[in-house]
PDB file of C-alpha atoms and ligand atoms in Angstrom:
ATOM      1  CA  MET A  24       0.960  37.251  -7.489  1.00  0.00           C
ATOM      2  CA  GLN A  25      -2.395  37.510  -8.578  1.00  0.00           C
ATOM      3  CA  GLY A  26      -2.587  35.576 -11.520  1.00  0.00           C
ATOM      4  CA  ASN A  27      -5.327  33.410 -13.928  1.00  0.00           C
ATOM      5  CA  GLU A  28      -2.523  31.170 -15.011  1.00  0.00           C
ATOM      6  CA  LEU A  29      -3.934  27.458 -14.007  1.00  0.00           C
ATOM      7  CA  ILE A  30      -0.708  25.491 -11.718  1.00  0.00           C
ATOM      8  CA  GLN A  31      -1.248  22.127 -11.463  1.00  0.00           C
ATOM      9  CA  GLY A  32      -0.185  20.502  -8.505  1.00  0.00           C
ATOM     10  CA  ILE A  33      -0.806  17.636  -5.973  1.00  0.00           C
ATOM     11  CA  VAL A  34      -2.136  17.805  -2.201  1.00  0.00           C
ATOM     12  CA  VAL A  35       0.115  16.565   0.262  1.00  0.00           C
ATOM     13  CA  LYS A  36      -2.299  17.625   3.575  1.00  0.00           C
ATOM     14  CA  THR A  37      -5.396  18.895   4.706  1.00  0.00           C
ATOM     15  CA  TYR A  38      -6.285  20.657   7.980  1.00  0.00           C
ATOM     16  CA  ASN A  39      -9.656  22.844   8.509  1.00  0.00           C
ATOM     17  CA  SER A  40     -10.763  23.999   4.771  1.00  0.00           C
ATOM     18  CA  PHE A  41      -6.649  24.352   3.765  1.00  0.00           C
ATOM     19  CA  TYR A  42      -5.432  21.916   1.273  1.00  0.00           C
ATOM     20  CA  TYR A  43      -1.306  22.342   1.183  1.00  0.00           C
ATOM     21  CA  VAL A  44      -0.202  21.768  -2.095  1.00  0.00           C
ATOM     22  CA  GLN A  45       3.091  20.610  -3.631  1.00  0.00           C
ATOM     23  CA  THR A  46       4.274  22.408  -6.942  1.00  0.00           C
ATOM     24  CA  ASN A  47       7.894  21.290  -7.633  1.00  0.00           C
ATOM     25  CA  SER A  48       9.821  22.086  -4.631  1.00  0.00           C
ATOM     26  CA  SER A  49       7.070  24.787  -2.984  1.00  0.00           C
ATOM     27  CA  GLN A  50       4.428  24.519  -0.949  1.00  0.00           C
ATOM     28  CA  ILE A  51       0.947  26.684  -1.209  1.00  0.00           C
ATOM     29  CA  THR A  52      -1.766  27.113   1.089  1.00  0.00           C
ATOM     30  CA  CYS A  53      -4.912  26.466  -0.802  1.00  0.00           C
ATOM     31  CA  THR A  54      -8.756  27.175  -0.479  1.00  0.00           C
ATOM     32  CA  LEU A  55     -11.497  25.835  -2.307  1.00  0.00           C
ATOM     33  CA  ARG A  56     -12.841  28.122  -5.139  1.00  0.00           C
ATOM     34  CA  GLY A  57     -16.356  28.725  -3.926  1.00  0.00           C
ATOM     35  CA  ARG A  58     -18.271  26.807  -6.803  1.00  0.00           C
ATOM     36  CA  MET A  59     -16.283  23.550  -5.838  1.00  0.00           C
ATOM     37  CA  LYS A  60     -17.409  24.047  -1.947  1.00  0.00           C
ATOM     38  CA  GLN A  61     -19.167  20.686  -2.007  1.00  0.00           C
ATOM     39  CA  GLU A  62     -15.637  19.251  -2.972  1.00  0.00           C
ATOM     40  CA  ARG A  63     -15.001  19.796   0.458  1.00  0.00           C
ATOM     41  CA  PHE A  64     -15.481  15.752   1.735  1.00  0.00           C
ATOM     42  CA  SER A  65     -14.250  14.331  -1.450  1.00  0.00           C
ATOM     43  CA  LEU A  66     -11.168  15.881  -2.169  1.00  0.00           C
ATOM     44  CA  LEU A  67      -8.590  13.582  -0.598  1.00  0.00           C
ATOM     45  CA  VAL A  68      -4.637  13.714  -0.013  1.00  0.00           C
ATOM     46  CA  GLY A  69      -3.172  12.585  -3.203  1.00  0.00           C
ATOM     47  CA  ASP A  70      -5.317  14.762  -5.194  1.00  0.00           C
ATOM     48  CA  ILE A  71      -3.817  16.095  -8.749  1.00  0.00           C
ATOM     49  CA  VAL A  72      -5.008  19.931  -8.484  1.00  0.00           C
ATOM     50  CA  GLN A  73      -4.744  22.980 -10.380  1.00  0.00           C
ATOM     51  CA  TYR A  74      -5.055  26.442  -8.595  1.00  0.00           C
ATOM     52  CA  THR A  75      -4.545  30.157  -9.432  1.00  0.00           C
ATOM     53  CA  LEU A  76      -2.131  32.234  -7.223  1.00  0.00           C
ATOM     54  CA  ASN A  77      -3.496  34.110  -4.645  1.00  0.00           C
ATOM     55  CA  GLY A  78      -0.571  35.188  -2.769  1.00  0.00           C
ATOM     56  CA  PRO A  79       3.270  34.886  -2.674  1.00  0.00           C
ATOM     57  CA  ASP A  80       2.559  31.108  -0.918  1.00  0.00           C
ATOM     58  CA  LYS A  81      -1.226  31.090  -1.542  1.00  0.00           C
ATOM     59  CA  GLY A  82      -3.910  29.752  -3.987  1.00  0.00           C
ATOM     60  CA  VAL A  83      -7.329  28.940  -4.785  1.00  0.00           C
ATOM     61  CA  ILE A  84      -8.122  25.886  -6.040  1.00  0.00           C
ATOM     62  CA  GLU A  85      -9.821  25.496  -8.961  1.00  0.00           C
ATOM     63  CA  GLN A  86      -9.835  21.944 -10.865  1.00  0.00           C
ATOM     64  CA  ILE A  87      -9.733  18.204  -9.715  1.00  0.00           C
ATOM     65  CA  LEU A  88      -8.339  15.808 -11.784  1.00  0.00           C
ATOM     66  CA  PRO A  89      -9.398  12.682 -12.250  1.00  0.00           C
ATOM     67  CA  ARG A  90      -7.958  10.067 -10.006  1.00  0.00           C
ATOM     68  CA  ARG A  91      -6.028   6.766 -10.803  1.00  0.00           C
ATOM     69  CA  THR A  92      -6.898   5.199  -7.752  1.00  0.00           C
ATOM     70  CA  LYS A  93      -8.494   5.145  -4.070  1.00  0.00           C
ATOM     71  CA  LEU A  94      -6.681   4.154  -0.820  1.00  0.00           C
ATOM     72  CA  GLU A  95     -10.036   3.659   1.553  1.00  0.00           C
ATOM     73  CA  ARG A  96      -7.880   3.161   4.872  1.00  0.00           C
ATOM     74  CA  PRO A  97      -5.786   5.678   4.934  1.00  0.00           C
ATOM     75  CA  MET A  98      -7.943   7.581   2.505  1.00  0.00           C
ATOM     76  CA  VAL A  99      -5.472   8.678  -0.080  1.00  0.00           C
ATOM     77  CA  ALA A 100      -5.866   9.413  -4.106  1.00  0.00           C
ATOM     78  CA  ASN A 101      -3.241   8.326  -6.702  1.00  0.00           C
ATOM     79  CA  VAL A 102      -1.016   6.112  -4.811  1.00  0.00           C
ATOM     80  CA  ASP A 103       0.797   3.927  -7.594  1.00  0.00           C
ATOM     81  CA  GLN A 104       2.471   0.958  -5.410  1.00  0.00           C
ATOM     82  CA  VAL A 105       2.555  -0.152  -2.282  1.00  0.00           C
ATOM     83  CA  ILE A 106       5.418  -1.530  -0.228  1.00  0.00           C
ATOM     84  CA  VAL A 107       4.999  -4.409   2.011  1.00  0.00           C
ATOM     85  CA  THR A 108       7.135  -4.628   4.487  1.00  0.00           C
ATOM     86  CA  PHE A 109       8.272  -7.431   6.737  1.00  0.00           C
ATOM     87  CA  ALA A 110      10.953  -7.912   9.017  1.00  0.00           C
ATOM     88  CA  ALA A 111      13.259 -11.509   8.268  1.00  0.00           C
ATOM     89  CA  ALA A 112      12.956 -11.223  12.048  1.00  0.00           C
ATOM     90  CA  THR A 113      11.699  -9.540  15.174  1.00  0.00           C
ATOM     91  CA  PRO A 114       8.856 -10.115  14.928  1.00  0.00           C
ATOM     92  CA  ASP A 115       8.828 -13.004  13.295  1.00  0.00           C
ATOM     93  CA  LEU A 116       7.959 -13.363   9.442  1.00  0.00           C
ATOM     94  CA  HIS A 117       4.321 -15.074   8.702  1.00  0.00           C
ATOM     95  CA  VAL A 118       4.120 -16.137   5.365  1.00  0.00           C
ATOM     96  CA  GLY A 119       0.596 -16.406   5.798  1.00  0.00           C
ATOM     97  CA  LEU A 120       0.542 -12.424   6.795  1.00  0.00           C
ATOM     98  CA  VAL A 121       2.459 -11.488   3.715  1.00  0.00           C
ATOM     99  CA  ASP A 122       0.352 -13.075   1.548  1.00  0.00           C
ATOM    100  CA  ARG A 123      -2.759 -11.118   3.057  1.00  0.00           C
ATOM    101  CA  PHE A 124      -0.829  -7.858   2.599  1.00  0.00           C
ATOM    102  CA  LEU A 125      -0.265  -8.944  -1.024  1.00  0.00           C
ATOM    103  CA  VAL A 126      -3.866 -10.046  -1.742  1.00  0.00           C
ATOM    104  CA  LEU A 127      -5.025  -6.274  -0.133  1.00  0.00           C
ATOM    105  CA  ALA A 128      -2.646  -4.898  -2.490  1.00  0.00           C
ATOM    106  CA  ALA A 129      -3.961  -6.583  -5.563  1.00  0.00           C
ATOM    107  CA  LEU A 130      -7.703  -5.528  -4.632  1.00  0.00           C
ATOM    108  CA  SER A 131      -6.458  -1.894  -4.209  1.00  0.00           C
ATOM    109  CA  GLY A 132      -5.228  -2.596  -7.571  1.00  0.00           C
ATOM    110  CA  LEU A 133      -1.882  -1.309  -7.009  1.00  0.00           C
ATOM    111  CA  LYS A 134       1.575  -2.648  -7.743  1.00  0.00           C
ATOM    112  CA  ALA A 135       3.126  -4.673  -4.801  1.00  0.00           C
ATOM    113  CA  TYR A 136       6.807  -4.636  -3.649  1.00  0.00           C
ATOM    114  CA  LEU A 137       8.147  -7.114  -0.901  1.00  0.00           C
ATOM    115  CA  CYS A 138      10.226  -5.798   1.014  1.00  0.00           C
ATOM    116  CA  ILE A 139      12.166  -7.975   3.924  1.00  0.00           C
ATOM    117  CA  ASN A 140      13.647  -6.102   6.555  1.00  0.00           C
ATOM    118  CA  LYS A 141      15.891  -6.835   9.187  1.00  0.00           C
ATOM    119  CA  ILE A 142      17.956  -9.353   7.032  1.00  0.00           C
ATOM    120  CA  GLU A 143      20.877  -9.113   9.346  1.00  0.00           C
ATOM    121  CA  LEU A 144      18.919 -11.287  11.633  1.00  0.00           C
ATOM    122  CA  LEU A 145      17.974 -14.483   9.799  1.00  0.00           C
ATOM    123  CA  PRO A 146      20.996 -17.088   7.840  1.00  0.00           C
ATOM    124  CA  ALA A 147      21.183 -16.327   4.383  1.00  0.00           C
ATOM    125  CA  ASP A 148      19.588 -19.382   3.484  1.00  0.00           C
ATOM    126  CA  ARG A 149      16.539 -19.230   5.021  1.00  0.00           C
ATOM    127  CA  LEU A 150      16.057 -15.759   3.469  1.00  0.00           C
ATOM    128  CA  GLN A 151      17.064 -16.660   0.225  1.00  0.00           C
ATOM    129  CA  ASP A 152      13.887 -19.158   0.201  1.00  0.00           C
ATOM    130  CA  ILE A 153      11.358 -16.804   0.636  1.00  0.00           C
ATOM    131  CA  ILE A 154      13.054 -14.328  -1.505  1.00  0.00           C
ATOM    132  CA  ASN A 155      12.783 -17.383  -4.236  1.00  0.00           C
ATOM    133  CA  LEU A 156       9.200 -17.819  -3.658  1.00  0.00           C
ATOM    134  CA  TYR A 157       7.873 -14.607  -3.753  1.00  0.00           C
ATOM    135  CA  ARG A 158      10.178 -14.390  -6.977  1.00  0.00           C
ATOM    136  CA  ALA A 159       9.307 -17.192  -8.788  1.00  0.00           C
ATOM    137  CA  ILE A 160       5.289 -15.541  -8.830  1.00  0.00           C
ATOM    138  CA  GLY A 161       6.618 -12.644 -10.258  1.00  0.00           C
ATOM    139  CA  TYR A 162       6.684 -10.289  -6.862  1.00  0.00           C
ATOM    140  CA  PRO A 163       9.826  -7.910  -7.374  1.00  0.00           C
ATOM    141  CA  VAL A 164      11.510  -8.380  -3.628  1.00  0.00           C
ATOM    142  CA  LEU A 165      14.115  -6.242  -2.379  1.00  0.00           C
ATOM    143  CA  ALA A 166      16.091  -7.374   0.795  1.00  0.00           C
ATOM    144  CA  LEU A 167      17.324  -4.782   3.297  1.00  0.00           C
ATOM    145  CA  SER A 168      17.967  -3.893   6.630  1.00  0.00           C
ATOM    146  CA  ALA A 169      18.215  -0.345   7.389  1.00  0.00           C
ATOM    147  CA  LYS A 170      20.414  -0.450  10.237  1.00  0.00           C
ATOM    148  CA  GLU A 171      23.359  -1.448   7.988  1.00  0.00           C
ATOM    149  CA  GLY A 172      22.087   0.385   5.199  1.00  0.00           C
ATOM    150  CA  THR A 173      22.250  -2.508   2.863  1.00  0.00           C
ATOM    151  CA  GLY A 174      19.327  -2.056   0.030  1.00  0.00           C
ATOM    152  CA  VAL A 175      18.600   1.562   0.788  1.00  0.00           C
ATOM    153  CA  ALA A 176      19.062   3.182  -2.194  1.00  0.00           C
ATOM    154  CA  GLU A 177      17.317   0.324  -4.561  1.00  0.00           C
ATOM    155  CA  LEU A 178      14.112   1.225  -2.298  1.00  0.00           C
ATOM    156  CA  LYS A 179      14.919   4.900  -2.817  1.00  0.00           C
ATOM    157  CA  GLN A 180      15.359   4.168  -6.553  1.00  0.00           C
ATOM    158  CA  ILE A 181      11.804   2.043  -6.621  1.00  0.00           C
ATOM    159  CA  LEU A 182      10.353   5.707  -4.787  1.00  0.00           C
ATOM    160  CA  TYR A 183      11.405   7.750  -7.467  1.00  0.00           C
ATOM    161  CA  GLY A 184       8.748   9.572  -9.030  1.00  0.00           C
ATOM    162  CA  LYS A 185       6.113   7.539  -7.667  1.00  0.00           C
ATOM    163  CA  ILE A 186       3.649   7.602  -4.601  1.00  0.00           C
ATOM    164  CA  SER A 187       4.119   5.403  -2.889  1.00  0.00           C
ATOM    165  CA  ALA A 188       2.082   3.642   0.626  1.00  0.00           C
ATOM    166  CA  PHE A 189       4.204   1.743   3.269  1.00  0.00           C
ATOM    167  CA  ALA A 190       2.020  -1.335   4.861  1.00  0.00           C
ATOM    168  CA  GLY A 191       3.045  -4.262   7.139  1.00  0.00           C
ATOM    169  CA  PRO A 192       2.590  -4.964  10.507  1.00  0.00           C
ATOM    170  CA  SER A 193       4.014  -3.219  13.476  1.00  0.00           C
ATOM    171  CA  GLY A 194       7.982  -2.775  14.231  1.00  0.00           C
ATOM    172  CA  VAL A 195       9.371  -4.268  10.985  1.00  0.00           C
ATOM    173  CA  GLY A 196      10.952  -0.816  10.594  1.00  0.00           C
ATOM    174  CA  LYS A 197       8.815   0.754   8.162  1.00  0.00           C
ATOM    175  CA  SER A 198       9.954   4.001   9.994  1.00  0.00           C
ATOM    176  CA  THR A 199      13.374   3.217  10.177  1.00  0.00           C
ATOM    177  CA  LEU A 200      13.548   2.904   6.426  1.00  0.00           C
ATOM    178  CA  LEU A 201      11.798   6.039   5.834  1.00  0.00           C
ATOM    179  CA  ASN A 202      14.355   7.919   7.871  1.00  0.00           C
ATOM    180  CA  ALA A 203      17.412   5.710   6.221  1.00  0.00           C
ATOM    181  CA  ILE A 204      15.926   7.459   2.719  1.00  0.00           C
ATOM    182  CA  GLU A 205      15.184  10.767   3.854  1.00  0.00           C
ATOM    183  CA  PRO A 206      16.673  11.737   6.899  1.00  0.00           C
ATOM    184  CA  GLY A 207      14.415  15.025   7.148  1.00  0.00           C
ATOM    185  CA  PHE A 208      11.106  13.026   7.700  1.00  0.00           C
ATOM    186  CA  GLN A 209      12.286  12.430  11.109  1.00  0.00           C
ATOM    187  CA  LEU A 210       9.262   9.893  12.058  1.00  0.00           C
ATOM    188  CA  THR A 211       8.845   8.436  15.251  1.00  0.00           C
ATOM    189  CA  THR A 212      10.440   4.527  15.537  1.00  0.00           C
ATOM    190  CA  GLY A 213      10.639   2.132  18.514  1.00  0.00           C
ATOM    191  CA  GLU A 214       8.222   0.404  20.406  1.00  0.00           C
ATOM    192  CA  LEU A 215       4.872  -0.571  19.970  1.00  0.00           C
ATOM    193  CA  SER A 216       3.689   0.434  22.450  1.00  0.00           C
ATOM    194  CA  GLU A 217       5.223   4.337  22.444  1.00  0.00           C
ATOM    195  CA  LYS A 218       3.974   4.707  18.800  1.00  0.00           C
ATOM    196  CA  ILE A 219       0.203   3.523  19.514  1.00  0.00           C
ATOM    197  CA  GLY A 220      -0.615   6.989  19.815  1.00  0.00           C
ATOM    198  CA  ARG A 221       0.622   8.612  16.762  1.00  0.00           C
ATOM    199  CA  GLY A 222      -0.689   5.563  14.698  1.00  0.00           C
ATOM    200  CA  LYS A 223      -4.121   5.897  16.045  1.00  0.00           C
ATOM    201  CA  HIS A 224      -4.135  10.004  15.269  1.00  0.00           C
ATOM    202  CA  THR A 225      -2.889   9.894  12.129  1.00  0.00           C
ATOM    203  CA  THR A 226      -5.032   7.239   9.904  1.00  0.00           C
ATOM    204  CA  ARG A 227      -7.313   9.404   9.202  1.00  0.00           C
ATOM    205  CA  PHE A 228      -5.658  12.577   8.299  1.00  0.00           C
ATOM    206  CA  ALA A 229      -2.674  11.264   6.334  1.00  0.00           C
ATOM    207  CA  GLN A 230      -0.126  13.123   4.388  1.00  0.00           C
ATOM    208  CA  LEU A 231       2.602  12.863   1.713  1.00  0.00           C
ATOM    209  CA  LEU A 232       5.828  13.494   2.748  1.00  0.00           C
ATOM    210  CA  PRO A 233       7.436  14.671  -0.442  1.00  0.00           C
ATOM    211  CA  LEU A 234      11.003  12.880  -1.414  1.00  0.00           C
ATOM    212  CA  ALA A 235      13.972  15.532  -1.746  1.00  0.00           C
ATOM    213  CA  GLY A 236      13.424  17.435  -5.030  1.00  0.00           C
ATOM    214  CA  GLY A 237       9.913  16.674  -5.054  1.00  0.00           C
ATOM    215  CA  GLU A 238      10.354  13.823  -6.562  1.00  0.00           C
ATOM    216  CA  GLY A 239       7.781  10.990  -5.680  1.00  0.00           C
ATOM    217  CA  PHE A 240       5.980  11.318  -1.868  1.00  0.00           C
ATOM    218  CA  VAL A 241       5.282   8.718   0.441  1.00  0.00           C
ATOM    219  CA  VAL A 242       2.103   8.366   2.455  1.00  0.00           C
ATOM    220  CA  ASP A 243       3.030   8.766   5.974  1.00  0.00           C
ATOM    221  CA  THR A 244       0.975   6.032   7.975  1.00  0.00           C
ATOM    222  CA  PRO A 245       1.302   2.662   7.298  1.00  0.00           C
ATOM    223  CA  GLY A 246      -1.641   1.650   4.249  1.00  0.00           C
ATOM    224  CA  PHE A 247      -4.148  -0.796   4.545  1.00  0.00           C
ATOM    225  CA  SER A 248      -6.210  -2.757   7.989  1.00  0.00           C
ATOM    226  CA  PHE A 249      -7.490  -6.334   7.967  1.00  0.00           C
ATOM    227  CA  THR A 250     -11.191  -4.878   7.527  1.00  0.00           C
ATOM    228  CA  GLU A 251     -10.666  -4.858   3.912  1.00  0.00           C
ATOM    229  CA  PHE A 252     -11.270  -8.515   2.627  1.00  0.00           C
ATOM    230  CA  SER A 253     -14.708  -7.522   3.389  1.00  0.00           C
ATOM    231  CA  GLY A 254     -16.747  -7.339   0.560  1.00  0.00           C
ATOM    232  CA  ILE A 255     -14.704  -9.110  -1.660  1.00  0.00           C
ATOM    233  CA  LYS A 256     -16.354 -12.120  -3.425  1.00  0.00           C
ATOM    234  CA  GLU A 257     -14.944 -15.820  -3.029  1.00  0.00           C
ATOM    235  CA  ALA A 258     -14.484 -15.798  -6.710  1.00  0.00           C
ATOM    236  CA  GLN A 259     -12.252 -12.857  -7.024  1.00  0.00           C
ATOM    237  CA  LEU A 260      -9.611 -14.218  -4.814  1.00  0.00           C
ATOM    238  CA  ALA A 261      -8.121 -16.637  -7.073  1.00  0.00           C
ATOM    239  CA  ASP A 262      -6.985 -13.473  -9.259  1.00  0.00           C
ATOM    240  CA  CYS A 263      -5.334 -11.650  -6.363  1.00  0.00           C
ATOM    241  CA  PHE A 264      -3.015 -15.113  -6.898  1.00  0.00           C
ATOM    242  CA  PRO A 265      -1.130 -14.621  -9.894  1.00  0.00           C
ATOM    243  CA  GLU A 266       0.300 -18.035  -9.874  1.00  0.00           C
ATOM    244  CA  MET A 267      -2.815 -19.168  -9.970  1.00  0.00           C
ATOM    245  CA  GLU A 268      -3.673 -17.979 -12.802  1.00  0.00           C
ATOM    246  CA  PRO A 269      -2.775 -20.368 -15.439  1.00  0.00           C
ATOM    247  CA  TYR A 270      -3.938 -23.477 -13.843  1.00  0.00           C
ATOM    248  CA  SER A 271      -7.647 -22.151 -12.865  1.00  0.00           C
ATOM    249  CA  ALA A 272      -8.944 -22.032 -17.154  1.00  0.00           C
ATOM    250  CA  HIS A 273      -7.852 -26.165 -17.204  1.00  0.00           C
ATOM    251  CA  CYS A 274     -10.283 -26.612 -14.038  1.00  0.00           C
ATOM    252  CA  ARG A 275     -12.981 -29.099 -14.791  1.00  0.00           C
ATOM    253  CA  PHE A 276     -15.630 -26.221 -13.615  1.00  0.00           C
ATOM    254  CA  SER A 277     -15.619 -22.803 -14.912  1.00  0.00           C
ATOM    255  CA  SER A 278     -16.853 -21.689 -11.401  1.00  0.00           C
ATOM    256  CA  CYS A 279     -14.481 -24.305  -9.587  1.00  0.00           C
ATOM    257  CA  LEU A 280     -13.120 -21.799  -6.422  1.00  0.00           C
ATOM    258  CA  HIS A 281     -10.015 -24.696  -6.195  1.00  0.00           C
ATOM    259  CA  VAL A 282     -11.154 -25.853  -2.807  1.00  0.00           C
ATOM    260  CA  LYS A 283     -13.060 -29.737  -3.414  1.00  0.00           C
ATOM    261  CA  GLU A 284     -14.151 -29.101  -6.668  1.00  0.00           C
ATOM    262  CA  PRO A 285     -12.924 -32.369  -8.655  1.00  0.00           C
ATOM    263  CA  GLN A 286     -10.844 -32.471 -11.533  1.00  0.00           C
ATOM    264  CA  CYS A 287      -9.188 -28.831 -10.257  1.00  0.00           C
ATOM    265  CA  ALA A 288      -5.944 -27.845 -12.181  1.00  0.00           C
ATOM    266  CA  VAL A 289      -4.984 -25.430  -9.463  1.00  0.00           C
ATOM    267  CA  LYS A 290      -5.127 -28.566  -6.433  1.00  0.00           C
ATOM    268  CA  GLU A 291      -2.562 -30.598  -9.172  1.00  0.00           C
ATOM    269  CA  ALA A 292      -0.394 -27.626  -9.511  1.00  0.00           C
ATOM    270  CA  VAL A 293      -0.279 -27.712  -5.769  1.00  0.00           C
ATOM    271  CA  THR A 294       0.562 -31.515  -5.595  1.00  0.00           C
ATOM    272  CA  ASP A 295       3.118 -31.204  -8.430  1.00  0.00           C
ATOM    273  CA  GLY A 296       4.742 -28.257  -6.254  1.00  0.00           C
ATOM    274  CA  HIS A 297       4.162 -25.715  -9.437  1.00  0.00           C
ATOM    275  CA  ILE A 298       2.316 -23.814  -6.334  1.00  0.00           C
ATOM    276  CA  ALA A 299       3.553 -23.385  -3.097  1.00  0.00           C
ATOM    277  CA  GLN A 300       1.684 -25.202  -0.650  1.00  0.00           C
ATOM    278  CA  SER A 301       2.010 -21.830   1.918  1.00  0.00           C
ATOM    279  CA  ARG A 302       0.160 -20.004  -0.508  1.00  0.00           C
ATOM    280  CA  TYR A 303      -2.529 -22.171  -1.251  1.00  0.00           C
ATOM    281  CA  ALA A 304      -2.819 -22.225   2.458  1.00  0.00           C
ATOM    282  CA  SER A 305      -3.211 -18.714   2.604  1.00  0.00           C
ATOM    283  CA  TYR A 306      -5.786 -19.008  -0.379  1.00  0.00           C
ATOM    284  CA  LEU A 307      -7.632 -21.729   1.844  1.00  0.00           C
ATOM    285  CA  GLU A 308      -7.452 -19.615   5.355  1.00  0.00           C
ATOM    286  CA  ILE A 309      -8.831 -16.610   3.379  1.00  0.00           C
ATOM    287  CA  ILE A 310     -11.480 -18.601   1.519  1.00  0.00           C
ATOM    288  CA  GLY A 311     -12.810 -19.832   4.938  1.00  0.00           C
ATOM    289  CA  GLU A 312     -13.150 -16.242   6.271  1.00  0.00           C
ATOM    290  CA  LEU A 313     -14.708 -15.052   3.283  1.00  0.00           C
ATOM    291  CA  ARG A 314     -17.114 -18.023   3.531  1.00  0.00           C
ATOM    292  CA  GLU A 315     -18.019 -17.103   7.431  1.00  0.00           C
ATOM    293  CA  GLN A 316     -18.195 -13.563   6.636  1.00  0.00           C
ATOM    294  CA  ARG A 317     -20.996 -14.652   3.876  1.00  0.00           C
ATOM    295  CA  ASN A 318     -22.792 -16.852   6.214  1.00  0.00           C
ATOM    296  CA  LYS A 319     -23.541 -13.658   8.836  1.00  0.00           C
ATOM    297  CA  PHE A 320     -25.112 -11.935   6.769  1.00  0.00           C
TER     298      PHE A 320
HETATM  299  P1  GDP B 414       7.978   0.294  12.023  1.00  0.00           P
HETATM  300  O1  GDP B 414       6.682   0.234  13.328  1.00  0.00           O
HETATM  301  O2  GDP B 414       7.748  -0.459  10.926  1.00  0.00           O
HETATM  302  O3  GDP B 414       7.675   1.696  11.740  1.00  0.00           O
HETATM  303  O4  GDP B 414       8.958  -0.156  12.919  1.00  0.00           O
HETATM  304  P2  GDP B 414      10.032   1.188  13.282  1.00  0.00           P
HETATM  305  O5  GDP B 414      10.581   1.902  11.780  1.00  0.00           O
HETATM  306  O6  GDP B 414       9.863   1.884  14.235  1.00  0.00           O
HETATM  307  O7  GDP B 414      11.691  -0.047  14.364  1.00  0.00           O
HETATM  308  C1  GDP B 414      10.856  -1.013  14.773  1.00  0.00           C
HETATM  309  C2  GDP B 414      12.757  -2.039  15.491  1.00  0.00           C
HETATM  310  O8  GDP B 414      13.087  -2.194  14.605  1.00  0.00           O
HETATM  311  C3  GDP B 414      12.997  -0.259  16.560  1.00  0.00           C
HETATM  312  O9  GDP B 414      13.909  -0.557  17.042  1.00  0.00           O
HETATM  313  C4  GDP B 414      14.501  -0.144  14.817  1.00  0.00           C
HETATM  314  O10 GDP B 414      15.472   0.645  15.252  1.00  0.00           O
HETATM  315  C5  GDP B 414      14.280  -1.523  14.534  1.00  0.00           C
HETATM  316  N1  GDP B 414      15.582  -1.787  13.435  1.00  0.00           N
HETATM  317  C6  GDP B 414      14.545  -0.748  12.012  1.00  0.00           C
HETATM  318  N2  GDP B 414      15.097  -1.436  10.865  1.00  0.00           N
HETATM  319  C7  GDP B 414      16.272  -2.426  11.606  1.00  0.00           C
HETATM  320  C8  GDP B 414      17.117  -2.905  11.181  1.00  0.00           C
HETATM  321  O11 GDP B 414      17.493  -3.413   9.831  1.00  0.00           O
HETATM  322  N3  GDP B 414      17.349  -4.261  11.598  1.00  0.00           N
HETATM  323  C9  GDP B 414      17.701  -3.981  13.330  1.00  0.00           C
HETATM  324  N4  GDP B 414      18.364  -5.179  13.547  1.00  0.00           N
HETATM  325  N5  GDP B 414      16.917  -3.469  13.574  1.00  0.00           N
HETATM  326  C10 GDP B 414      15.696  -2.371  12.848  1.00  0.00           C
HETATM  327 ZN1   ZN B 415      -9.931 -25.317  -9.479  1.00  0.00          ZN
END
């Protein structure tokens, strides 16, 4: 089992100085090659590495391949997409909060899906309004019920072959959905109070959970925290609202932030109903927060 052959895999878990690397359906426990010890603190779950074997299930990491993306909280490399998960009810769906998560996904450079769970709890017409709102902007929307099994197969298909992170408020059913997709995950589900311990403890030590057959991975802790709004510039925000793009080029001022400026094409589009009021309200709210932060420093 000794060899010089470089084998490629993905780091799914780190513990002390051990890196658990998944290749096809086997997991290899790796250490870092001596000359790479400086990478000890920068090697992340999600990194693609090349290793050599020095035992049946033991290896040495020789190389780290370039990263495509990097999530900060939790720290995970190479996440492809975020499944922004909300419940149709219990807890109530607040579109303002949905928009914040979609902005965070955009800032991380990740493709976002909007996944609405517990659909059996909301009348079909109200659900359809929400679905239409986000589909019109261009977000792929999934409506499902982990409880009744609706839409779970579709979600599974979206996760296939990708590294996905689930984001969204507590209690919307993220763990239940993941267990429905892969019963082997056995994630704790239930009331918020029962889960606080796990949430706090695992945030720093995210793991990738392999989907059956190694065809894709999910991050085991919900992605994102709201602190990430800090550090972004007000002028960047409109880029996170894709429906504003066709209009912003027609504003009177090229530096228009679409707040109080005259002859703002974005505001006109809101008045004319081309941009949803709720989305524009979310935009103003976040702009306001960014201004407050800026004034503090
Ligand atoms: P998480 O905090 O987002 O991981 O949420 P959990 O997976 O722990 O689920 C929170 C609660 O919602 C649990 O009591 C689940 O049984 C319940 N739940 C999950 N999915 C559904 C669903 O589709 N319909 C209903 N009615 N309840 C659900
Ligand atoms: Zn404008």
